[in-house]
JSON list of C-alpha atoms and ligand atoms in Angstrom, two decimals:
[
{"chain": "A", "resi": 154, "resn": "MET", "atom": "CA", "xyz": [49.53, 37.83, 65.05]},
{"chain": "A", "resi": 155, "resn": "SER", "atom": "CA", "xyz": [45.87, 37.26, 65.79]},
{"chain": "A", "resi": 156, "resn": "TYR", "atom": "CA", "xyz": [42.90, 36.90, 63.46]},
{"chain": "A", "resi": 157, "resn": "VAL", "atom": "CA", "xyz": [39.18, 36.24, 63.52]},
{"chain": "A", "resi": 158, "resn": "VAL", "atom": "CA", "xyz": [37.20, 33.88, 61.31]},
{"chain": "A", "resi": 159, "resn": "ARG", "atom": "CA", "xyz": [33.74, 35.12, 60.35]},
{"chain": "A", "resi": 160, "resn": "PRO", "atom": "CA", "xyz": [31.17, 34.98, 57.52]},
{"chain": "A", "resi": 161, "resn": "ALA", "atom": "CA", "xyz": [32.15, 37.27, 54.65]},
{"chain": "A", "resi": 162, "resn": "ASP", "atom": "CA", "xyz": [30.34, 40.56, 54.20]},
{"chain": "A", "resi": 163, "resn": "PRO", "atom": "CA", "xyz": [29.89, 42.33, 50.81]},
{"chain": "A", "resi": 164, "resn": "ALA", "atom": "CA", "xyz": [32.22, 45.02, 52.20]},
{"chain": "A", "resi": 165, "resn": "ASP", "atom": "CA", "xyz": [35.02, 42.40, 52.17]},
{"chain": "A", "resi": 166, "resn": "ALA", "atom": "CA", "xyz": [34.95, 42.25, 48.35]},
{"chain": "A", "resi": 167, "resn": "GLN", "atom": "CA", "xyz": [37.97, 44.50, 47.89]},
{"chain": "A", "resi": 168, "resn": "GLY", "atom": "CA", "xyz": [40.09, 42.59, 50.41]},
{"chain": "A", "resi": 169, "resn": "LEU", "atom": "CA", "xyz": [39.02, 39.26, 48.95]},
{"chain": "A", "resi": 170, "resn": "SER", "atom": "CA", "xyz": [39.91, 40.38, 45.47]},
{"chain": "A", "resi": 171, "resn": "VAL", "atom": "CA", "xyz": [43.40, 41.47, 46.58]},
{"chain": "A", "resi": 172, "resn": "LEU", "atom": "CA", "xyz": [43.90, 38.12, 48.36]},
{"chain": "A", "resi": 173, "resn": "GLY", "atom": "CA", "xyz": [42.57, 36.11, 45.41]},
{"chain": "A", "resi": 174, "resn": "ASP", "atom": "CA", "xyz": [44.80, 37.93, 42.90]},
{"chain": "A", "resi": 175, "resn": "ALA", "atom": "CA", "xyz": [47.87, 37.46, 45.11]},
{"chain": "A", "resi": 176, "resn": "VAL", "atom": "CA", "xyz": [47.35, 33.72, 45.67]},
{"chain": "A", "resi": 177, "resn": "ALA", "atom": "CA", "xyz": [46.34, 33.11, 42.03]},
{"chain": "A", "resi": 178, "resn": "ALA", "atom": "CA", "xyz": [49.57, 34.85, 40.94]},
{"chain": "A", "resi": 179, "resn": "GLU", "atom": "CA", "xyz": [51.86, 32.58, 42.98]},
{"chain": "A", "resi": 180, "resn": "PRO", "atom": "CA", "xyz": [54.06, 30.77, 40.46]},
{"chain": "A", "resi": 181, "resn": "GLU", "atom": "CA", "xyz": [53.30, 27.31, 41.86]},
{"chain": "A", "resi": 182, "resn": "GLY", "atom": "CA", "xyz": [49.73, 27.57, 40.57]},
{"chain": "A", "resi": 183, "resn": "TRP", "atom": "CA", "xyz": [47.81, 26.43, 43.64]},
{"chain": "A", "resi": 184, "resn": "LEU", "atom": "CA", "xyz": [44.39, 27.37, 42.32]},
{"chain": "A", "resi": 185, "resn": "ALA", "atom": "CA", "xyz": [42.39, 26.16, 39.35]},
{"chain": "A", "resi": 186, "resn": "THR", "atom": "CA", "xyz": [41.87, 29.87, 38.55]},
{"chain": "A", "resi": 187, "resn": "ASN", "atom": "CA", "xyz": [45.10, 31.17, 37.05]},
{"chain": "A", "resi": 188, "resn": "ASN", "atom": "CA", "xyz": [43.97, 34.11, 34.99]},
{"chain": "A", "resi": 189, "resn": "GLY", "atom": "CA", "xyz": [43.20, 36.46, 37.89]},
{"chain": "A", "resi": 190, "resn": "TRP", "atom": "CA", "xyz": [40.56, 36.30, 40.56]},
{"chain": "A", "resi": 191, "resn": "ARG", "atom": "CA", "xyz": [37.01, 37.61, 40.07]},
{"chain": "A", "resi": 192, "resn": "THR", "atom": "CA", "xyz": [36.65, 41.39, 40.02]},
{"chain": "A", "resi": 193, "resn": "VAL", "atom": "CA", "xyz": [35.68, 43.38, 43.13]},
{"chain": "A", "resi": 194, "resn": "GLY", "atom": "CA", "xyz": [32.24, 44.06, 41.63]},
{"chain": "A", "resi": 195, "resn": "ASP", "atom": "CA", "xyz": [31.62, 40.37, 40.87]},
{"chain": "A", "resi": 196, "resn": "GLU", "atom": "CA", "xyz": [32.80, 39.38, 44.33]},
{"chain": "A", "resi": 197, "resn": "ARG", "atom": "CA", "xyz": [30.54, 41.99, 46.00]},
{"chain": "A", "resi": 198, "resn": "ARG", "atom": "CA", "xyz": [27.52, 40.87, 43.95]},
{"chain": "A", "resi": 199, "resn": "TYR", "atom": "CA", "xyz": [28.21, 37.24, 44.79]},
{"chain": "A", "resi": 200, "resn": "LEU", "atom": "CA", "xyz": [28.54, 37.96, 48.53]},
{"chain": "A", "resi": 201, "resn": "ARG", "atom": "CA", "xyz": [25.28, 39.95, 48.47]},
{"chain": "A", "resi": 202, "resn": "ALA", "atom": "CA", "xyz": [23.48, 37.16, 46.61]},
{"chain": "A", "resi": 203, "resn": "ILE", "atom": "CA", "xyz": [24.46, 34.43, 49.06]},
{"chain": "A", "resi": 204, "resn": "ARG", "atom": "CA", "xyz": [23.65, 36.28, 52.32]},
{"chain": "A", "resi": 205, "resn": "ARG", "atom": "CA", "xyz": [21.37, 34.03, 54.34]},
{"chain": "A", "resi": 206, "resn": "TYR", "atom": "CA", "xyz": [21.45, 31.53, 51.46]},
{"chain": "A", "resi": 207, "resn": "PRO", "atom": "CA", "xyz": [21.61, 27.88, 52.57]},
{"chain": "A", "resi": 208, "resn": "HIS", "atom": "CA", "xyz": [23.33, 26.66, 49.40]},
{"chain": "A", "resi": 209, "resn": "ALA", "atom": "CA", "xyz": [26.58, 28.61, 49.47]},
{"chain": "A", "resi": 210, "resn": "GLY", "atom": "CA", "xyz": [28.78, 30.38, 51.98]},
{"chain": "A", "resi": 211, "resn": "VAL", "atom": "CA", "xyz": [32.02, 32.33, 52.22]},
{"chain": "A", "resi": 212, "resn": "PHE", "atom": "CA", "xyz": [34.09, 32.70, 55.38]},
{"chain": "A", "resi": 213, "resn": "VAL", "atom": "CA", "xyz": [37.02, 35.03, 55.84]},
{"chain": "A", "resi": 214, "resn": "ALA", "atom": "CA", "xyz": [39.94, 35.30, 58.21]},
{"chain": "A", "resi": 215, "resn": "GLU", "atom": "CA", "xyz": [40.52, 38.94, 59.15]},
{"chain": "A", "resi": 216, "resn": "ALA", "atom": "CA", "xyz": [43.86, 40.03, 60.58]},
{"chain": "A", "resi": 217, "resn": "GLU", "atom": "CA", "xyz": [44.30, 42.56, 63.40]},
{"chain": "A", "resi": 218, "resn": "ASP", "atom": "CA", "xyz": [44.87, 45.38, 60.90]},
{"chain": "A", "resi": 219, "resn": "GLY", "atom": "CA", "xyz": [41.57, 44.63, 59.13]},
{"chain": "A", "resi": 220, "resn": "SER", "atom": "CA", "xyz": [43.10, 42.96, 56.09]},
{"chain": "A", "resi": 221, "resn": "ILE", "atom": "CA", "xyz": [41.54, 39.78, 54.72]},
{"chain": "A", "resi": 222, "resn": "VAL", "atom": "CA", "xyz": [44.10, 36.98, 55.00]},
{"chain": "A", "resi": 223, "resn": "GLY", "atom": "CA", "xyz": [41.98, 33.89, 54.38]},
{"chain": "A", "resi": 224, "resn": "ARG", "atom": "CA", "xyz": [38.99, 32.82, 52.33]},
{"chain": "A", "resi": 225, "resn": "LEU", "atom": "CA", "xyz": [36.94, 29.64, 52.35]},
{"chain": "A", "resi": 226, "resn": "SER", "atom": "CA", "xyz": [34.01, 29.20, 50.02]},
{"chain": "A", "resi": 227, "resn": "LEU", "atom": "CA", "xyz": [31.33, 26.52, 49.96]},
{"chain": "A", "resi": 228, "resn": "ALA", "atom": "CA", "xyz": [28.80, 25.62, 47.31]},
{"chain": "A", "resi": 229, "resn": "ARG", "atom": "CA", "xyz": [26.16, 22.92, 47.54]},
{"chain": "A", "resi": 230, "resn": "ASP", "atom": "CA", "xyz": [26.06, 20.35, 44.76]},
{"chain": "A", "resi": 231, "resn": "GLN", "atom": "CA", "xyz": [23.26, 21.17, 42.32]},
{"chain": "A", "resi": 232, "resn": "HIS", "atom": "CA", "xyz": [22.25, 17.61, 41.48]},
{"chain": "A", "resi": 233, "resn": "PRO", "atom": "CA", "xyz": [19.04, 16.66, 43.34]},
{"chain": "A", "resi": 234, "resn": "ALA", "atom": "CA", "xyz": [20.56, 13.34, 44.45]},
{"chain": "A", "resi": 235, "resn": "SER", "atom": "CA", "xyz": [23.68, 14.95, 45.90]},
{"chain": "A", "resi": 236, "resn": "ARG", "atom": "CA", "xyz": [22.32, 18.02, 47.60]},
{"chain": "A", "resi": 237, "resn": "HIS", "atom": "CA", "xyz": [23.94, 16.76, 50.80]},
{"chain": "A", "resi": 238, "resn": "VAL", "atom": "CA", "xyz": [27.38, 17.41, 49.30]},
{"chain": "A", "resi": 239, "resn": "ALA", "atom": "CA", "xyz": [29.18, 20.77, 49.17]},
{"chain": "A", "resi": 240, "resn": "ASP", "atom": "CA", "xyz": [32.38, 21.67, 47.37]},
{"chain": "A", "resi": 241, "resn": "LEU", "atom": "CA", "xyz": [34.91, 23.90, 49.09]},
{"chain": "A", "resi": 242, "resn": "GLY", "atom": "CA", "xyz": [37.74, 26.21, 48.08]},
{"chain": "A", "resi": 243, "resn": "LEU", "atom": "CA", "xyz": [40.38, 27.60, 50.42]},
{"chain": "A", "resi": 244, "resn": "MET", "atom": "CA", "xyz": [43.26, 30.09, 50.40]},
{"chain": "A", "resi": 245, "resn": "VAL", "atom": "CA", "xyz": [45.39, 31.82, 53.01]},
{"chain": "A", "resi": 246, "resn": "ALA", "atom": "CA", "xyz": [47.69, 34.81, 52.39]},
{"chain": "A", "resi": 247, "resn": "GLN", "atom": "CA", "xyz": [51.33, 33.78, 52.04]},
{"chain": "A", "resi": 248, "resn": "SER", "atom": "CA", "xyz": [52.24, 36.10, 54.93]},
{"chain": "A", "resi": 249, "resn": "HIS", "atom": "CA", "xyz": [49.83, 34.31, 57.27]},
{"chain": "A", "resi": 250, "resn": "ARG", "atom": "CA", "xyz": [50.40, 30.62, 56.57]},
{"chain": "A", "resi": 251, "resn": "ARG", "atom": "CA", "xyz": [51.20, 28.02, 59.25]},
{"chain": "A", "resi": 252, "resn": "MET", "atom": "CA", "xyz": [49.28, 29.97, 61.90]},
{"chain": "A", "resi": 253, "resn": "GLY", "atom": "CA", "xyz": [46.23, 27.70, 62.02]},
{"chain": "A", "resi": 254, "resn": "ILE", "atom": "CA", "xyz": [44.05, 29.87, 59.75]},
{"chain": "A", "resi": 255, "resn": "GLY", "atom": "CA", "xyz": [43.40, 27.10, 57.21]},
{"chain": "A", "resi": 256, "resn": "ARG", "atom": "CA", "xyz": [42.40, 24.73, 60.00]},
{"chain": "A", "resi": 257, "resn": "ALA", "atom": "CA", "xyz": [40.13, 27.37, 61.60]},
{"chain": "A", "resi": 258, "resn": "LEU", "atom": "CA", "xyz": [38.41, 28.07, 58.26]},
{"chain": "A", "resi": 259, "resn": "LEU", "atom": "CA", "xyz": [37.80, 24.34, 57.75]},
{"chain": "A", "resi": 260, "resn": "ALA", "atom": "CA", "xyz": [36.22, 24.17, 61.22]},
{"chain": "A", "resi": 261, "resn": "ALA", "atom": "CA", "xyz": [33.88, 27.02, 60.20]},
{"chain": "A", "resi": 262, "resn": "ALA", "atom": "CA", "xyz": [33.00, 25.07, 57.04]},
{"chain": "A", "resi": 263, "resn": "VAL", "atom": "CA", "xyz": [32.06, 22.01, 59.10]},
{"chain": "A", "resi": 264, "resn": "GLU", "atom": "CA", "xyz": [29.79, 24.14, 61.32]},
{"chain": "A", "resi": 265, "resn": "TRP", "atom": "CA", "xyz": [28.17, 25.66, 58.22]},
{"chain": "A", "resi": 266, "resn": "ALA", "atom": "CA", "xyz": [27.64, 22.17, 56.79]},
{"chain": "A", "resi": 267, "resn": "ARG", "atom": "CA", "xyz": [25.98, 20.92, 59.95]},
{"chain": "A", "resi": 268, "resn": "ALA", "atom": "CA", "xyz": [23.65, 23.93, 60.07]},
{"chain": "A", "resi": 269, "resn": "ASN", "atom": "CA", "xyz": [22.68, 23.51, 56.41]},
{"chain": "A", "resi": 270, "resn": "ASP", "atom": "CA", "xyz": [22.08, 19.76, 56.12]},
{"chain": "A", "resi": 271, "resn": "VAL", "atom": "CA", "xyz": [25.31, 19.12, 54.27]},
{"chain": "A", "resi": 272, "resn": "ARG", "atom": "CA", "xyz": [26.74, 15.71, 55.17]},
{"chain": "A", "resi": 273, "resn": "LYS", "atom": "CA", "xyz": [29.85, 15.69, 53.05]},
{"chain": "A", "resi": 274, "resn": "LEU", "atom": "CA", "xyz": [32.45, 18.29, 52.10]},
{"chain": "A", "resi": 275, "resn": "GLU", "atom": "CA", "xyz": [34.57, 17.68, 49.03]},
{"chain": "A", "resi": 276, "resn": "LEU", "atom": "CA", "xyz": [37.42, 19.41, 47.26]},
{"chain": "A", "resi": 277, "resn": "HIS", "atom": "CA", "xyz": [39.97, 19.06, 44.50]},
{"chain": "A", "resi": 278, "resn": "VAL", "atom": "CA", "xyz": [43.65, 19.66, 45.13]},
{"chain": "A", "resi": 279, "resn": "PHE", "atom": "CA", "xyz": [46.58, 19.48, 42.74]},
{"chain": "A", "resi": 280, "resn": "PRO", "atom": "CA", "xyz": [48.88, 16.50, 43.50]},
{"chain": "A", "resi": 281, "resn": "TYR", "atom": "CA", "xyz": [51.92, 18.79, 43.97]},
{"chain": "A", "resi": 282, "resn": "ASN", "atom": "CA", "xyz": [50.17, 20.93, 46.63]},
{"chain": "A", "resi": 283, "resn": "THR", "atom": "CA", "xyz": [51.71, 19.10, 49.56]},
{"chain": "A", "resi": 284, "resn": "ALA", "atom": "CA", "xyz": [50.86, 21.85, 52.08]},
{"chain": "A", "resi": 285, "resn": "ALA", "atom": "CA", "xyz": [47.15, 21.72, 51.31]},
{"chain": "A", "resi": 286, "resn": "ILE", "atom": "CA", "xyz": [47.11, 17.91, 51.21]},
{"chain": "A", "resi": 287, "resn": "ALA", "atom": "CA", "xyz": [48.87, 17.82, 54.62]},
{"chain": "A", "resi": 288, "resn": "LEU", "atom": "CA", "xyz": [46.27, 20.22, 56.06]},
{"chain": "A", "resi": 289, "resn": "TYR", "atom": "CA", "xyz": [43.31, 18.28, 54.67]},
{"chain": "A", "resi": 290, "resn": "GLU", "atom": "CA", "xyz": [44.69, 14.93, 55.87]},
{"chain": "A", "resi": 291, "resn": "GLU", "atom": "CA", "xyz": [45.46, 16.33, 59.32]},
{"chain": "A", "resi": 292, "resn": "PHE", "atom": "CA", "xyz": [41.92, 17.72, 59.53]},
{"chain": "A", "resi": 293, "resn": "GLY", "atom": "CA", "xyz": [40.40, 14.36, 58.65]},
{"chain": "A", "resi": 294, "resn": "PHE", "atom": "CA", "xyz": [39.71, 14.53, 54.91]},
{"chain": "A", "resi": 295, "resn": "GLU", "atom": "CA", "xyz": [40.11, 11.24, 53.04]},
{"chain": "A", "resi": 296, "resn": "HIS", "atom": "CA", "xyz": [41.40, 10.65, 49.53]},
{"chain": "A", "resi": 297, "resn": "GLU", "atom": "CA", "xyz": [38.47, 9.60, 47.37]},
{"chain": "A", "resi": 298, "resn": "GLY", "atom": "CA", "xyz": [39.94, 9.59, 43.95]},
{"chain": "A", "resi": 299, "resn": "TYR", "atom": "CA", "xyz": [42.38, 10.78, 41.36]},
{"chain": "A", "resi": 300, "resn": "ARG", "atom": "CA", "xyz": [40.99, 12.86, 38.51]},
{"chain": "A", "resi": 301, "resn": "LYS", "atom": "CA", "xyz": [43.16, 12.66, 35.42]},
{"chain": "A", "resi": 302, "resn": "GLN", "atom": "CA", "xyz": [43.53, 15.88, 33.39]},
{"chain": "A", "resi": 303, "resn": "HIS", "atom": "CA", "xyz": [40.58, 17.32, 35.26]},
{"chain": "A", "resi": 304, "resn": "TYR", "atom": "CA", "xyz": [41.54, 21.01, 35.05]},
{"chain": "A", "resi": 305, "resn": "ARG", "atom": "CA", "xyz": [42.72, 23.14, 32.20]},
{"chain": "A", "resi": 306, "resn": "ARG", "atom": "CA", "xyz": [45.57, 25.55, 32.91]},
{"chain": "A", "resi": 307, "resn": "GLY", "atom": "CA", "xyz": [46.26, 27.49, 29.73]},
{"chain": "A", "resi": 308, "resn": "ASP", "atom": "CA", "xyz": [47.11, 24.87, 27.12]},
{"chain": "A", "resi": 309, "resn": "GLU", "atom": "CA", "xyz": [47.73, 22.14, 29.67]},
{"chain": "A", "resi": 310, "resn": "PHE", "atom": "CA", "xyz": [45.36, 19.69, 31.33]},
{"chain": "A", "resi": 311, "resn": "VAL", "atom": "CA", "xyz": [46.34, 18.84, 34.90]},
{"chain": "A", "resi": 312, "resn": "ASP", "atom": "CA", "xyz": [45.43, 16.06, 37.32]},
{"chain": "A", "resi": 313, "resn": "ALA", "atom": "CA", "xyz": [43.68, 16.62, 40.65]},
{"chain": "A", "resi": 314, "resn": "ILE", "atom": "CA", "xyz": [43.11, 14.63, 43.81]},
{"chain": "A", "resi": 315, "resn": "LEU", "atom": "CA", "xyz": [39.53, 14.41, 45.08]},
{"chain": "A", "resi": 316, "resn": "MET", "atom": "CA", "xyz": [39.26, 14.52, 48.87]},
{"chain": "A", "resi": 317, "resn": "ALA", "atom": "CA", "xyz": [36.22, 14.48, 51.14]},
{"chain": "A", "resi": 318, "resn": "TYR", "atom": "CA", "xyz": [35.21, 14.90, 54.77]},
{"chain": "A", "resi": 319, "resn": "ASP", "atom": "CA", "xyz": [32.29, 13.15, 56.40]},
{"chain": "A", "resi": 320, "resn": "VAL", "atom": "CA", "xyz": [30.57, 15.81, 58.48]},
{"chain": "A", "resi": 321, "resn": "THR", "atom": "CA", "xyz": [28.45, 13.24, 60.29]},
{"chain": "A", "resi": 322, "resn": "ALA", "atom": "CA", "xyz": [31.44, 11.20, 61.50]},
{"chain": "A", "resi": 323, "resn": "THR", "atom": "CA", "xyz": [32.36, 13.24, 64.59]},
{"chain": "B", "resi": 532, "resn": "LIG", "atom": "C1", "xyz": [47.01, 25.17, 51.98]},
{"chain": "B", "resi": 532, "resn": "LIG", "atom": "C2", "xyz": [46.78, 26.39, 52.86]},
{"chain": "B", "resi": 532, "resn": "LIG", "atom": "C3", "xyz": [45.34, 26.83, 52.75]},
{"chain": "B", "resi": 532, "resn": "LIG", "atom": "C4", "xyz": [47.11, 26.03, 54.32]},
{"chain": "B", "resi": 532, "resn": "LIG", "atom": "O1", "xyz": [46.70, 27.09, 55.14]},
{"chain": "B", "resi": 532, "resn": "LIG", "atom": "P1", "xyz": [47.43, 27.44, 56.52]},
{"chain": "B", "resi": 532, "resn": "LIG", "atom": "O2", "xyz": [46.64, 28.49, 57.21]},
{"chain": "B", "resi": 532, "resn": "LIG", "atom": "O3", "xyz": [48.86, 27.72, 56.29]},
{"chain": "B", "resi": 532, "resn": "LIG", "atom": "O4", "xyz": [47.31, 26.04, 57.31]},
{"chain": "B", "resi": 532, "resn": "LIG", "atom": "P2", "xyz": [47.34, 25.85, 58.89]},
{"chain": "B", "resi": 532, "resn": "LIG", "atom": "O5", "xyz": [48.30, 26.82, 59.50]},
{"chain": "B", "resi": 532, "resn": "LIG", "atom": "O6", "xyz": [45.95, 25.85, 59.42]},
{"chain": "B", "resi": 532, "resn": "LIG", "atom": "O7", "xyz": [47.96, 24.38, 58.98]},
{"chain": "B", "resi": 532, "resn": "LIG", "atom": "C5", "xyz": [47.35, 23.37, 59.74]},
{"chain": "B", "resi": 532, "resn": "LIG", "atom": "C6", "xyz": [48.16, 22.10, 59.57]},
{"chain": "B", "resi": 532, "resn": "LIG", "atom": "O8", "xyz": [48.20, 21.69, 58.19]},
{"chain": "B", "resi": 532, "resn": "LIG", "atom": "C7", "xyz": [49.48, 21.13, 57.88]},
{"chain": "B", "resi": 532, "resn": "LIG", "atom": "N1", "xyz": [50.23, 22.03, 56.99]},
{"chain": "B", "resi": 532, "resn": "LIG", "atom": "C8", "xyz": [49.85, 23.26, 56.56]},
{"chain": "B", "resi": 532, "resn": "LIG", "atom": "N2", "xyz": [50.78, 23.77, 55.73]},
{"chain": "B", "resi": 532, "resn": "LIG", "atom": "C9", "xyz": [51.77, 22.85, 55.64]},
{"chain": "B", "resi": 532, "resn": "LIG", "atom": "C10", "xyz": [53.01, 22.81, 54.96]},
{"chain": "B", "resi": 532, "resn": "LIG", "atom": "N3", "xyz": [53.42, 23.85, 54.19]},
{"chain": "B", "resi": 532, "resn": "LIG", "atom": "N4", "xyz": [53.78, 21.72, 55.09]},
{"chain": "B", "resi": 532, "resn": "LIG", "atom": "C11", "xyz": [53.39, 20.69, 55.87]},
{"chain": "B", "resi": 532, "resn": "LIG", "atom": "N5", "xyz": [52.24, 20.66, 56.58]},
{"chain": "B", "resi": 532, "resn": "LIG", "atom": "C12", "xyz": [51.42, 21.74, 56.44]},
{"chain": "B", "resi": 532, "resn": "LIG", "atom": "C13", "xyz": [50.22, 21.04, 59.23]},
{"chain": "B", "resi": 532, "resn": "LIG", "atom": "O9", "xyz": [49.84, 19.81, 59.83]},
{"chain": "B", "resi": 532, "resn": "LIG", "atom": "C14", "xyz": [49.61, 22.22, 59.97]},
{"chain": "B", "resi": 532, "resn": "LIG", "atom": "O10", "xyz": [49.72, 22.11, 61.37]},
{"chain": "B", "resi": 532, "resn": "LIG", "atom": "P3", "xyz": [51.05, 22.68, 62.11]},
{"chain": "B", "resi": 532, "resn": "LIG", "atom": "O11", "xyz": [51.33, 24.05, 61.53]},
{"chain": "B", "resi": 532, "resn": "LIG", "atom": "O12", "xyz": [50.62, 22.72, 63.55]},
{"chain": "B", "resi": 532, "resn": "LIG", "atom": "O13", "xyz": [52.13, 21.69, 61.80]},
{"chain": "B", "resi": 532, "resn": "LIG", "atom": "C15", "xyz": [47.77, 27.55, 52.44]},
{"chain": "B", "resi": 532, "resn": "LIG", "atom": "O14", "xyz": [49.08, 27.03, 52.35]},
{"chain": "B", "resi": 532, "resn": "LIG", "atom": "C16", "xyz": [47.39, 28.20, 51.13]},
{"chain": "B", "resi": 532, "resn": "LIG", "atom": "O15", "xyz": [46.51, 29.06, 51.07]},
{"chain": "B", "resi": 532, "resn": "LIG", "atom": "N6", "xyz": [48.07, 27.81, 50.01]},
{"chain": "B", "resi": 532, "resn": "LIG", "atom": "C17", "xyz": [47.84, 28.43, 48.71]},
{"chain": "B", "resi": 532, "resn": "LIG", "atom": "C18", "xyz": [46.43, 28.22, 48.21]},
{"chain": "B", "resi": 532, "resn": "LIG", "atom": "C19", "xyz": [46.05, 26.76, 48.24]},
{"chain": "B", "resi": 532, "resn": "LIG", "atom": "O16", "xyz": [46.86, 25.88, 48.00]},
{"chain": "B", "resi": 532, "resn": "LIG", "atom": "N7", "xyz": [44.77, 26.51, 48.52]},
{"chain": "B", "resi": 532, "resn": "LIG", "atom": "C20", "xyz": [44.24, 25.15, 48.55]},
{"chain": "B", "resi": 532, "resn": "LIG", "atom": "C21", "xyz": [43.84, 24.74, 47.19]},
{"chain": "B", "resi": 532, "resn": "LIG", "atom": "S1", "xyz": [43.13, 23.11, 47.18]}
]
């Protein structure tokens, strides 16, 4: 199975919404969002708003049949003293995991960071998400901290690991 990684287009909104809903519905609860992904309309508006915008980006992995099987989003930190930091979110369709898509999307994120004066990429991952942690470690992310009860999932507060990648290091 082959795929391409490219910047998202507003026309990808439908495919991204299907992917987001599917991954958010996985019982393990990989994502901080667990009450459904954003709607197609919201996704389309967001993708339109960030076109050629240096403070946020979305990349997709598109499979041979045109379906969207991966999403990576980036958003620059809003604080004036940490504008060199961007937060990232990542998901790959269950049917397309362990094919290198996550790694390829992270490589696109690093390129985006370099082109937009971002020096550091950071993310939160749940401690039980061993697949994601393995990917981030293999890619070169470092553990920077442990955030106790950082996310709310329904009535529960759950811990998260903070990881970061120094874009200037390589
Ligand atoms: C985490 C996730 C993005 C990984 O994406 P992926 O496309 O399957 O990852 P890749 O194929 O690029 O994996 C690259 C490397 O990461 C590591 N890795 C990835 N998944 C792994 C797993 N399940 N177990 C162990 N190592 C794993 C391996 O070193 C792998 O290299 P290899 O396949 O040559 O051994 C994917 O599992 C996913 O979308 N999960 C649900 C959503 C999610 O957890 N998002 C992250 C939230 S922080």
